[in-house]
Amino acid sequence: VRFCCGGRGHGAAAGPVVHGVASRDTGPWRGGLWALCLVALGLAGCSASEKPRDNPFARLRPKLSSTSHARFFEGQTFSDGPSVTRACLRCHPSAAREVMKTSHWEWLGEPEMLPGRPQPVRIGKRNVLNNFCLSIESNWPKCTVCHAGYGWKDASFDFSKEELVDCLVCHDRSAQYAKAEAGLPAKGVNLLAAAKGVGKPGRDNCGACHFAGGGGDAVKHGDLDGSLARPVERLDVHMGKLDFDCTECHRTKEHRIAGKMISVSATQTLPIGCTDCHATEPHKNARLNAHISTVACQTCHVPEIARMRPTKIAWDWSTAGRDVPGANPHAYLKIKGSFVYRQRLIPEYRWFNGNVDRYLKGDPMRPDGITELNPPLGDIRDPTARIWPFKVHRGKQPYDKKHQILLIPKTVPPDGFWVTFDWDRSLRLGSQASSLPYSGEFGFAATEFVYNVTHMVARKSEALQCTDCHGETGRFDFAALGYPGDPAAVGGRFTRRMVRPAPAEIRRSTLGMAAAIGRTGGQP
Amino acid sequence: MKRQILAVLGQVLVVGLVAQAGADQGQRGAAGEGPRAGAAQPPPVTLARLGPPPKVPPRLMHPDVPLLDDKGNPAPQSRRPLSLTRSCGSCHDVAYIGRHNYHAQAGLGEMTAPQAAPSGRPWDTGPGLFGRFDPIVGRFLTPPGWRPFDMGTADWIRVYAPQHVGGGPAEWSRFHDGRLGTKEPVGPEDPDAFALDEKTGKPVRWDWAASGTVELNCLLCHLRRPDNRERIQAIRRGEFRWASTATLVSTGLVRRAEQGYTWDLKQITPQGMVSAQRLGLGHARTENCRQCHGRACRCTDPVVFESARDNGAIELSGSIFSPSRMSHSGMNLKDKARLTSPWDVHAERLLTCSHCHHAPNNPAYDLGRAGRSQPLAHLAFDARRALESEYLYRPDHDFVKGFVAQQRARRDLAGTMRDCRDCHRPEVVHRFLPFKERHFEKLACTACHVPKVYPPTRQAIDATLLRPDHKPIVVHGGVTGPADDPASLLVGQEPALLPHAPKNAPYRLKPHLLHASWFWVSGSPPRPVRRVDLERALFEGSAYHPAVLAALDTNHDGVVQEEELRLDTKEKVWRIAKRLRAVGVEEPRIYAELQPFTVSHGVGHAAHATRDCTVCHSSRGRLCTPTRLAPYAPGGVMPALVADSETALPGTPEPGPAGDVILQPMRCPSGIYIMGAQRLHALDWLGMLAVGGTLVGAGAHALLRYRASRARKREGTSAQGGTHEH
C-alpha cells in the first residue's frame, strides 16, 4: 500500500497527470488520505479475520479508592456494635436492609429444588449438617462468630433488627476489628478506630471467616486460607500477581455477592465463572480448547491446593473424648477426635454440573456405607457437566442406630460435649435443639463432604499437562468417571477417537457440543 | 505423590480398623472402662474409606507364561536357568525376532574385514556396537590374529552388558553359524575362545561351557520392572546363562543364590506357569528404553540428573524424553523458573518411544508408504498389512528409525520412521516464517525446536592420560563445574548446526553435539593402545610412575594437579610415549577424532523454539561463530571427523586463541549460502558492477543526450541564420 501510495503521489507531484483528483493542488493530501483509509481497512480486515484474543483485562473494573470515613466519626464514641451500625445507617440507610436479604445474614439461601424432593427447600448454614463441627443448631455461640451480625446466641435471634447487622466485619480496613462468640465484637476492640477505617472489603475481610472455617486456618476449604491474605504469584495468579480482591470476581450489587459455595447451597443462583473475564476458548492450542466442554478450567489451572498451609482431609469424631497426653493437636484433640491434614493436596476429580444434592436433617443415612452430604450432580452423560477438582473431606459422625439418621451433638459449653465428654447427653441435647428424634442408641458412620476447588489458580506455566491426567501415571481415574478407558486412547464424550479435529469442529461452542450430545441421547 | 498419599491413607485405614475394634469393645463396656488413660499414642482416624477405591488393574490379554529351561522343562522345578528361547518361543518365533533385531545383532551381520569398516578406522571390524571402537569404553574388539589381544567376544559381552540386550554376538559366533563355544578355537588367540586377563594383559581361554551364552532377553523390554542391574551383574560375573533369570529378581519370583538363582515355588504352578500379570509383561514402555537410551520416561516425576551414575547415552546426545517441566526438575538449571517447557513435548503429549520407533510390520503402525518404494511407486498407500496373529508370531524388531549421525548398524533402515512432517503441518503454524519451503527443505525442525541442550554432555574425552582413579579425562559441555556435582550450574549449550547428508537424501542442517576424543594408537596398521598397557605405563601400583610424575608435575609439588594432567607440550608427549614403549607398545602416537551426535529429542514447547532470524542470518549467527570442541588438544593433534557420520563439518578444527580447540566455520562451506550470515565476494563484486554500470550507463546516456540537445540547438541556430540570409 505504501508503495502504491508513494508512486501515485510522486507522479502527481512530478508532472501533469491528465486524469483524477491528483491533478489538483490537493492531490497528494487526498492520495495520502485514501492510502490511510486503505491501510485502516486492511488492518480492520486482518483483525476481523483473526479469532478474538483472550483479553481478560478488558473486562476488569477500575479499582476505586474508598472514601475516608475518619472525619465522619469525629467526637463520637461507640459502646457496642449496634451503635456503630446505627451511625453507618445515617448515611447508608438502605444498606442494612440489603444485607438482611442475603445469605450472609440469613444463613439461608433461596428456595431450591433438590433431587427427589417434591418441594423447593431453603438450605444454608442455619439448617444443614457438615463434616466439621457438624451443625450450628445447639452450638450457635461458637458458630455465629462468623455471622455478619451481633448477638446470635440461640434460636431466638431476631433477624429483623437492622442495628444488629455487622458492617465492620466486611468493611473494617483498619485491621483492628475482630469478632467473638455470638458474633459480638471481641473484647478490647476499638470500635471507633474500626469505624473510622472502613472501606471497600479486602481479602482479609472475607478471609476472617472464609479462611478460618471449620475451626482454624485452612481447615475447611483447602483452596482458601490465610496465605491468600498476602499471596505470592505462584500461590494464586489473580490475587498474587494482579492483587485481586475477592470482590473482583465475586461482584456485588446491593450487598448480594455473586458466587455460591456448594457446602451451603445446592444450585448456582448467582454464578461466577472464569468466562466472566476470559474468552470461552482462551488457548492458542486447539486441543486444549477442545477440552473445555468436558474439563473445568480449574481442573488444569488449580493443580493442587493447600499449597502453603495443610488442610484437613479427614475428621473422625468417634475417637473424641479420650485423654491422650502429648498428642499432636493436629492429629488428635480430646474435644474433637482424630484428624488428617495434608499439604499440597491433589484434588479428586468428579463430574459436576454446578448443582449438588444435599443431605438434610432427618434424611436416612447409610450406617455401613458412606453418606455423602453434598454429592455433586452430573455424570458423563450430562452435557452440562464437566470434570471438576474437589477437595473431599471424609468424616465419621454420630448417627442414631434405630432411626438411621445423622445426629447433631451439642458440643459447646456449658453443657456440651467439649465440657462433659458424654456423647449420649450431648446428642440428646443436640437432638432436642434441632428437633431430631433420638433413640438413645448411637454409633459413628462414615460421611463425605466436598468443596469444588476454584481458588489458588496457578500460573499457566504450572497448569496440568497431558501426562498429568492421561497415561499410566495420570491422576484421573477414568473408569470411575465413566469412561471405558483413557479418552486419549479410546475417545472422549464428543469424539469417537482422539483424532485431530477439523477446525470447524474445534470451534463448536460448548452449547453446540451439548446439542450434539443431546441428539445422540448422551451416548459417548 | 498420589500413590504416596494412598499408601499413607491405606496404612491409616488398616491401623484404624484395629483401633475401631478396640473402640467398639469400649462402647460395649457401657463406658465402664472409660478411655485408656495415659495412652501414649492418639487414636488414629478410623474412617472406612479415606481414599478412592484402588484401581482394578487392566486384564492382560497375554496368556500365562511357561517358565522353561533350555531343555523345555519347567525351570523353577529343574533349578536350571530360565530359557526365554524356550519360554517365549512357545508362542513367538524367537529365532526370527533375534535375527530381525538390530538391538540384538549389534552389527553382527554387517561385520567387515579390518580397514574396510565404514568408520574409516583401520581397526574397526563393523559398523555396529560389535566391532566399532568406542573411545569412551577404550577397548577394541580384536580381529583374529591381531596382537596384542584386547577384547574377545566374552570380554565384549561383559563390557557392553549395560547396552546390549543379549542374543546376536552374545549368543552366536561371528565366524560360523553355531553358538559361541560350540567349536574348537581356530587359533591360539581366537577372539571367540579367549578373553583378556586384565592382570597380566594376556589372553586366557574362556570356558563357554561354564558361562553359557547370553540369549536375547525379551524381559528387559517387555517387563514392567525388569531388574537390569541384577542382569548386568550376572553378566559381569560371567554367569551368562543366568542373565534372563536375573532379570526377574525384581518381580520376587527369583532370588540370588550361592550358585545362580532360586525360584519362589509358591508363586509358580508345578507346570512352571506364571500369569503374565504377575510377571508384569506387556508392551515395551518408554521406561524400558530408558535403561539404555538416556533419560527417557513417561512418568511425571521431576527429572533429576545423575550424571556419571546415569547411563552413558544421555551424556552423548543430551536426550531427555520426559513429560515433566524443566522448571520442576531437580537439576540446577540456569534461569530455571523461565524454563516452563517440558523436557520433551512429545512425551508430554503422551507419546512413547514405540509410537515413533515402532516395529515395521506392526499392522497398527505400518505406514503403508507403497508410493515411496519401488516397484509400487504407483500406489500412494498400501492397505495390505500383516494380520495381528502374524505380527504377534513374528514381530519385526528392526524398529524404524530416522536419520542421525550416530546411527551405525542397519543404516539401511535410516529414514524409515515418520518424520516431523508426517504428523505435523508446519506450513499451517509457521505463518511468520518467510521462505517456508526453503527453510523446511534445508533445515531440520529440531534446528529451531531444540535451541539448547541442557544436560551436561561429554564434549571431549582425553584418554591419552588417566586420572588417579585410572579413568580417562572427560570434559563436559553445558555445565559450569564438575558434571557430577549437583551444585554445578547447568547453563546448557547450543548444538552446532551441521549439514547432515544421508545417502540418497539431500542435506539438511541439523543440531549436533560434537564429541572429540584423543587416544593413543600404535603399530601398523594402527590400533588403539590397550587400556591395560596405558595403565601399566602411567602407574606404578596406585600412584603415577615416577617418570610420568616427572613429566606432568610442572610445579614440582609432588602431586599431579588437574590442570597439569594434560599433554600440552611436545616433551610431555615424548615422555609418555617413551613410557608406553617401555611397556611394549610399538610406535605410540596420539590419534584424535570427532564424532557428531544428532540431537533429535528434547523438543520443547513451540514458545521455546528459536524465532529470531538473526540467530542464523547474521554474521554472528550460529553458523558463523566458532564452536568450542575441547579446552585443549593433547599433543596438539587436531581431531578429524569420523567417516561414517554422513555429516559434514562447515569448517576445520583448529587451535583457538585460548589454547582450546575450536571448529572455525568457513565462509561458505559445502556450497551453503545463508543470507545475512555469509558473504560471497564474487556476488558482491557483481552487484557493485551492476550498480556502477547502471550509474555509468545512465550518466553516459545523459551526457550524450545533453550533447545531442546542444548539437540540435546549434544546428537549429545555424539553420535559422541561413534562412534569413536567403
Coordinates of C-alpha atoms in Angstrom, one line a residue, chain B residues 170-533:
Chain B
A170 CA 26.4 -62.6 22.8
E171 CA 25.0 -65.9 21.6
W172 CA 26.2 -66.6 18.1
S173 CA 29.7 -66.8 16.8
R174 CA 30.9 -64.3 14.2
F175 CA 33.0 -66.9 12.5
H176 CA 30.5 -69.7 12.0
D177 CA 26.8 -70.3 12.2
G178 CA 26.9 -72.0 15.5
R179 CA 26.6 -70.8 19.1
L180 CA 29.6 -69.5 20.9
G181 CA 31.8 -72.2 22.3
T182 CA 30.5 -75.0 20.2
K183 CA 33.6 -75.2 18.0
E184 CA 37.2 -75.6 18.8
P185 CA 39.3 -72.4 18.7
V186 CA 40.6 -71.6 15.2
G187 CA 43.9 -70.3 16.5
P188 CA 45.9 -69.5 19.7
E189 CA 44.2 -66.2 20.1
D190 CA 40.8 -66.8 18.6
P191 CA 38.7 -63.9 19.9
D192 CA 35.7 -66.1 20.3
A193 CA 37.6 -68.5 22.6
F194 CA 39.8 -66.2 24.5
A195 CA 39.3 -63.3 26.9
L196 CA 41.8 -60.8 28.3
D197 CA 43.2 -61.3 31.7
E198 CA 43.4 -57.7 32.8
K199 CA 46.0 -58.5 35.5
T200 CA 48.5 -60.0 33.1
G201 CA 47.3 -58.4 29.9
K202 CA 47.4 -61.8 28.2
P203 CA 44.5 -63.8 26.7
V204 CA 43.2 -66.7 28.5
R205 CA 40.8 -69.4 27.4
W206 CA 37.1 -68.7 28.1
D207 CA 35.0 -71.5 29.4
W208 CA 31.8 -71.2 27.5
A209 CA 30.5 -74.5 28.9
A210 CA 30.6 -72.9 32.4
S211 CA 29.3 -69.5 31.5
G212 CA 26.8 -70.3 28.8
T213 CA 25.8 -67.6 26.4
V214 CA 23.5 -64.5 26.8
E215 CA 20.3 -65.2 25.0
L216 CA 18.1 -62.5 23.7
N217 CA 16.4 -61.0 26.8
C218 CA 12.8 -60.3 25.9
L219 CA 12.1 -59.4 29.6
L220 CA 14.4 -56.4 29.5
C221 CA 12.0 -54.6 27.2
H222 CA 8.7 -56.3 27.9
L223 CA 8.7 -56.5 31.7
R224 CA 7.2 -53.6 33.7
R225 CA 10.0 -53.7 36.2
P226 CA 13.0 -55.6 34.8
D227 CA 15.9 -56.0 37.2
N228 CA 18.5 -54.7 34.8
R229 CA 21.1 -54.1 37.5
E230 CA 21.0 -57.7 38.6
R231 CA 21.1 -58.8 34.9
I232 CA 24.3 -56.7 34.3
Q233 CA 25.9 -58.1 37.5
A234 CA 25.2 -61.6 36.4
I235 CA 26.8 -61.0 33.1
R236 CA 29.7 -59.2 34.6
R237 CA 30.3 -62.2 36.9
G238 CA 30.4 -64.3 33.8
E239 CA 27.1 -66.1 34.6
F240 CA 25.9 -65.5 31.1
R241 CA 23.2 -68.2 31.1
W242 CA 21.6 -66.8 34.2
A243 CA 21.1 -63.3 32.7
S244 CA 17.5 -63.8 31.8
T245 CA 16.7 -65.4 35.2
A246 CA 18.4 -62.5 37.0
T247 CA 16.1 -60.0 35.2
L248 CA 13.2 -61.5 37.2
V249 CA 14.7 -60.7 40.7
S250 CA 12.7 -57.5 41.0
T251 CA 9.5 -59.5 40.5
G252 CA 10.1 -61.5 43.6
L253 CA 9.8 -64.7 41.6
V254 CA 13.5 -65.5 41.9
R255 CA 16.3 -64.5 44.2
R256 CA 20.1 -64.8 44.2
A257 CA 21.6 -68.0 45.5
E258 CA 25.1 -69.1 46.1
Q259 CA 25.0 -70.8 42.7
G260 CA 22.9 -68.9 40.3
Y261 CA 19.3 -68.1 41.3
T262 CA 16.5 -69.9 43.0
W263 CA 12.7 -69.7 42.4
D264 CA 9.9 -68.9 44.8
L265 CA 7.9 -72.1 44.0
K266 CA 4.8 -70.8 45.9
Q267 CA 4.1 -68.3 43.2
I268 CA 4.6 -70.7 40.3
T269 CA 2.5 -73.7 39.3
P270 CA 4.0 -77.2 39.2
Q271 CA 4.0 -76.9 35.4
G272 CA 6.2 -73.8 35.7
M273 CA 3.4 -71.4 34.7
V274 CA 3.0 -67.9 35.9
S275 CA 0.5 -65.3 34.9
A276 CA 1.6 -62.5 32.6
Q277 CA 0.1 -60.1 35.1
R278 CA 2.3 -61.4 37.9
L279 CA 5.3 -61.1 35.7
G280 CA 4.3 -57.6 34.6
L281 CA 4.5 -58.5 31.0
G282 CA 3.4 -56.1 28.3
H283 CA 4.3 -53.6 25.6
A284 CA 7.7 -52.1 25.7
R285 CA 7.4 -48.8 27.6
T286 CA 9.5 -45.7 27.5
E287 CA 10.9 -46.7 30.8
N288 CA 12.2 -49.9 29.2
C289 CA 14.0 -48.0 26.5
R290 CA 15.4 -45.6 29.1
Q291 CA 17.5 -48.4 30.6
C292 CA 20.0 -47.9 27.8
H293 CA 18.8 -44.8 25.9
G294 CA 19.4 -41.7 28.0
R295 CA 16.9 -40.2 30.3
A296 CA 13.6 -41.3 28.8
C297 CA 10.5 -41.8 30.9
R298 CA 6.8 -41.2 30.6
C299 CA 6.5 -40.5 34.2
T300 CA 5.6 -37.1 35.6
D301 CA 8.2 -37.2 38.3
P302 CA 10.7 -34.4 38.2
V303 CA 13.9 -35.2 36.3
V304 CA 17.0 -35.5 38.4
F305 CA 20.3 -35.8 36.6
E306 CA 22.6 -38.4 37.9
S307 CA 25.5 -37.6 35.7
A308 CA 28.1 -40.3 35.7
R309 CA 25.9 -42.6 37.6
D310 CA 23.4 -42.3 34.8
N311 CA 23.7 -44.3 31.6
G312 CA 26.1 -43.0 29.0
A313 CA 23.6 -42.2 26.3
I314 CA 22.4 -39.1 27.9
E315 CA 25.9 -37.8 28.1
L316 CA 26.4 -38.2 24.4
S317 CA 23.2 -36.9 22.9
G318 CA 21.7 -35.0 25.8
S319 CA 18.4 -36.7 25.3
I320 CA 15.8 -36.3 28.0
F321 CA 12.5 -37.7 26.9
S322 CA 10.3 -36.8 29.9
P323 CA 7.0 -35.0 30.1
S324 CA 7.8 -33.1 33.3
R325 CA 8.6 -29.4 33.1
M326 CA 12.2 -28.4 33.1
S327 CA 11.3 -25.8 35.8
H328 CA 10.1 -28.7 38.0
S329 CA 13.3 -30.7 37.6
G330 CA 15.8 -31.3 40.3
M331 CA 18.6 -30.0 38.2
N332 CA 20.4 -26.8 38.9
L333 CA 19.4 -25.2 35.6
K334 CA 20.2 -21.6 34.8
D335 CA 17.1 -19.4 34.6
K336 CA 15.1 -22.5 35.7
A337 CA 11.9 -20.6 36.6
R338 CA 11.6 -19.5 33.0
L339 CA 12.1 -23.0 31.6
T340 CA 8.5 -23.9 31.8
S341 CA 8.6 -26.2 28.8
P342 CA 8.5 -30.0 29.3
W343 CA 11.8 -31.7 28.6
D344 CA 10.1 -33.2 25.5
V345 CA 6.8 -32.0 24.4
H346 CA 6.1 -35.3 22.6
A347 CA 6.5 -37.2 25.9
E348 CA 4.2 -34.6 27.5
R349 CA 1.7 -35.3 24.7
L350 CA 1.6 -39.0 25.7
L351 CA 3.9 -40.3 23.0
T352 CA 6.2 -43.2 23.9
C353 CA 9.3 -44.3 22.2
S354 CA 7.5 -47.1 20.3
H355 CA 5.0 -44.7 18.9
C356 CA 7.7 -43.4 16.6
H357 CA 10.2 -46.2 16.7
H358 CA 7.7 -49.0 16.0
A359 CA 8.1 -52.4 14.6
P360 CA 7.9 -52.0 10.8
N361 CA 5.4 -54.9 10.4
N362 CA 3.1 -53.7 13.3
P363 CA -0.2 -53.5 11.5
A364 CA -1.3 -50.6 13.7
Y365 CA 1.7 -48.5 12.7
D366 CA 2.5 -49.8 9.2
L367 CA 3.0 -46.6 7.3
G368 CA 1.6 -48.1 4.1
R369 CA 4.1 -46.0 2.1
A370 CA 3.9 -48.0 -1.0
G371 CA 4.5 -44.9 -3.1
R372 CA 7.9 -44.3 -1.7
S373 CA 9.4 -47.6 -2.6
Q374 CA 9.7 -49.5 -5.9
P375 CA 8.1 -51.3 -7.6
L376 CA 4.9 -50.0 -6.0
A377 CA 5.5 -46.4 -7.0
H378 CA 2.0 -46.2 -8.5
L379 CA 0.4 -46.6 -5.0
A380 CA 0.2 -43.8 -2.6
F381 CA -0.8 -46.1 0.2
D382 CA -0.7 -49.9 0.5
A383 CA -3.6 -51.1 2.7
R384 CA -2.3 -54.6 2.8
R385 CA -0.5 -55.5 6.0
A386 CA 0.2 -58.3 8.4
L387 CA -2.6 -59.9 10.3
E388 CA -2.4 -59.4 14.1
S389 CA -1.7 -63.0 14.6
E390 CA 1.1 -62.9 12.0
Y391 CA 2.6 -59.9 13.7
L392 CA 2.4 -61.4 17.1
Y393 CA 4.1 -64.5 16.0
R394 CA 6.8 -62.7 14.1
P395 CA 7.1 -59.1 15.3
D396 CA 9.9 -57.5 13.3
H397 CA 12.3 -56.0 15.9
D398 CA 14.2 -54.0 13.3
F399 CA 12.5 -50.9 14.5
V400 CA 12.1 -47.9 12.2
K401 CA 14.5 -45.1 12.8
G402 CA 15.4 -41.7 11.5
F403 CA 18.4 -40.0 10.0
V404 CA 21.1 -39.4 12.6
A405 CA 24.8 -39.1 12.5
Q406 CA 25.4 -41.7 15.2
Q407 CA 23.5 -44.5 13.6
R408 CA 25.8 -47.2 12.6
A409 CA 24.3 -50.7 12.3
R410 CA 21.5 -51.2 9.9
R411 CA 22.0 -47.9 8.2
D412 CA 19.6 -49.1 5.5
L413 CA 16.8 -48.5 7.9
A414 CA 17.6 -44.8 8.3
G415 CA 14.6 -42.7 7.4
T416 CA 12.0 -45.4 7.7
M417 CA 10.2 -43.8 10.6
R418 CA 7.8 -40.9 10.3
D419 CA 9.5 -37.6 10.2
C420 CA 8.0 -34.4 11.7
R421 CA 6.0 -33.6 8.6
D422 CA 4.3 -36.9 8.6
C423 CA 2.5 -35.8 11.8
H424 CA 2.7 -32.0 11.8
R425 CA 1.7 -29.4 9.3
P426 CA 4.4 -26.9 9.7
E427 CA 3.1 -24.6 6.9
V428 CA 0.0 -24.0 8.9
V429 CA 1.6 -22.8 12.1
H430 CA 4.7 -21.1 10.7
R431 CA 2.9 -18.1 9.2
F432 CA 5.6 -15.8 10.5
L433 CA 8.3 -17.6 8.6
P434 CA 9.4 -16.3 5.2
F435 CA 10.6 -18.7 2.6
K436 CA 8.9 -21.6 4.4
E437 CA 9.5 -24.3 1.9
R438 CA 13.2 -23.3 1.7
H439 CA 13.5 -23.5 5.4
F440 CA 11.6 -26.8 5.7
E441 CA 13.7 -28.3 2.9
K442 CA 17.1 -27.3 4.2
L443 CA 16.6 -27.1 7.9
A444 CA 15.6 -29.9 10.3
C445 CA 12.7 -28.9 12.6
T446 CA 15.0 -29.6 15.6
A447 CA 17.3 -26.9 14.4
C448 CA 14.9 -24.3 15.8
H449 CA 12.8 -26.5 18.2
V450 CA 15.8 -27.7 20.2
P451 CA 17.6 -24.4 20.7
K452 CA 19.6 -25.7 23.7
V453 CA 20.6 -28.9 25.2
Y454 CA 20.6 -28.7 29.0
P455 CA 22.0 -31.9 30.4
P456 CA 25.8 -31.8 30.5
T457 CA 27.2 -33.8 27.7
R458 CA 30.6 -35.2 27.1
Q459 CA 32.4 -32.7 25.0
A460 CA 35.8 -34.2 24.9
I461 CA 37.5 -37.3 26.2
D462 CA 41.2 -37.3 26.7
A463 CA 42.4 -40.9 27.0
T464 CA 46.0 -40.1 26.4
L465 CA 46.3 -39.8 30.2
L466 CA 44.4 -41.4 33.0
R467 CA 43.2 -39.8 36.3
P468 CA 44.4 -41.3 39.5
D469 CA 41.3 -43.5 39.5
H470 CA 42.5 -44.9 36.2
K471 CA 39.7 -43.3 34.2
P472 CA 40.2 -41.0 31.2
I473 CA 39.7 -37.3 31.5
V474 CA 36.2 -36.3 30.5
V475 CA 35.2 -32.7 29.8
H476 CA 31.5 -31.9 29.9
G477 CA 29.8 -29.1 28.0
G478 CA 26.9 -27.0 29.2
V479 CA 27.9 -27.0 32.8
T480 CA 30.0 -24.7 35.0
G481 CA 31.7 -27.0 37.4
P482 CA 32.0 -30.8 37.7
A483 CA 29.2 -32.6 36.0
D484 CA 28.9 -34.9 38.9
D485 CA 28.3 -32.1 41.4
P486 CA 24.6 -31.3 41.8
A487 CA 25.5 -27.8 42.7
S488 CA 27.1 -27.1 39.3
L489 CA 25.1 -24.7 37.2
L490 CA 23.7 -26.2 34.0
V491 CA 23.9 -23.4 31.5
G492 CA 23.1 -25.6 28.5
Q493 CA 24.7 -25.5 25.2
E494 CA 23.7 -24.5 21.7
P495 CA 24.1 -27.5 19.5
A496 CA 26.1 -26.9 16.3
L497 CA 24.1 -26.8 13.1
L498 CA 25.8 -29.2 10.7
P499 CA 24.8 -30.3 7.3
H500 CA 23.7 -34.0 7.5
A501 CA 23.6 -35.7 4.2
P502 CA 22.4 -39.3 4.3
K503 CA 22.9 -41.5 1.3
N504 CA 20.2 -40.8 -1.4
A505 CA 18.8 -37.9 0.5
P506 CA 19.6 -34.1 0.3
Y507 CA 21.4 -32.5 3.1
R508 CA 19.7 -30.7 5.9
L509 CA 21.1 -28.6 8.7
K510 CA 20.6 -30.4 11.9
P511 CA 21.6 -29.7 15.5
H512 CA 24.6 -31.8 16.6
L513 CA 26.7 -32.2 19.6
L514 CA 30.3 -32.8 18.7
H515 CA 32.3 -35.2 20.8
A516 CA 36.1 -35.1 20.4
S517 CA 38.3 -37.9 21.5
W518 CA 42.1 -38.3 21.9
F519 CA 43.7 -41.6 22.5
W520 CA 46.9 -43.4 21.7
V521 CA 47.3 -45.7 18.8
S522 CA 50.2 -48.0 17.9
G523 CA 51.6 -50.3 15.2
S524 CA 50.8 -50.5 11.6
P525 CA 48.0 -50.7 10.7
P526 CA 47.2 -48.6 13.7
R527 CA 45.1 -49.9 16.5
P528 CA 44.2 -48.3 19.9
V529 CA 46.7 -48.8 22.7
R530 CA 45.1 -51.1 25.2
R531 CA 43.9 -49.6 28.4
V532 CA 45.9 -52.2 30.4
D533 CA 49.1 -51.1 28.6

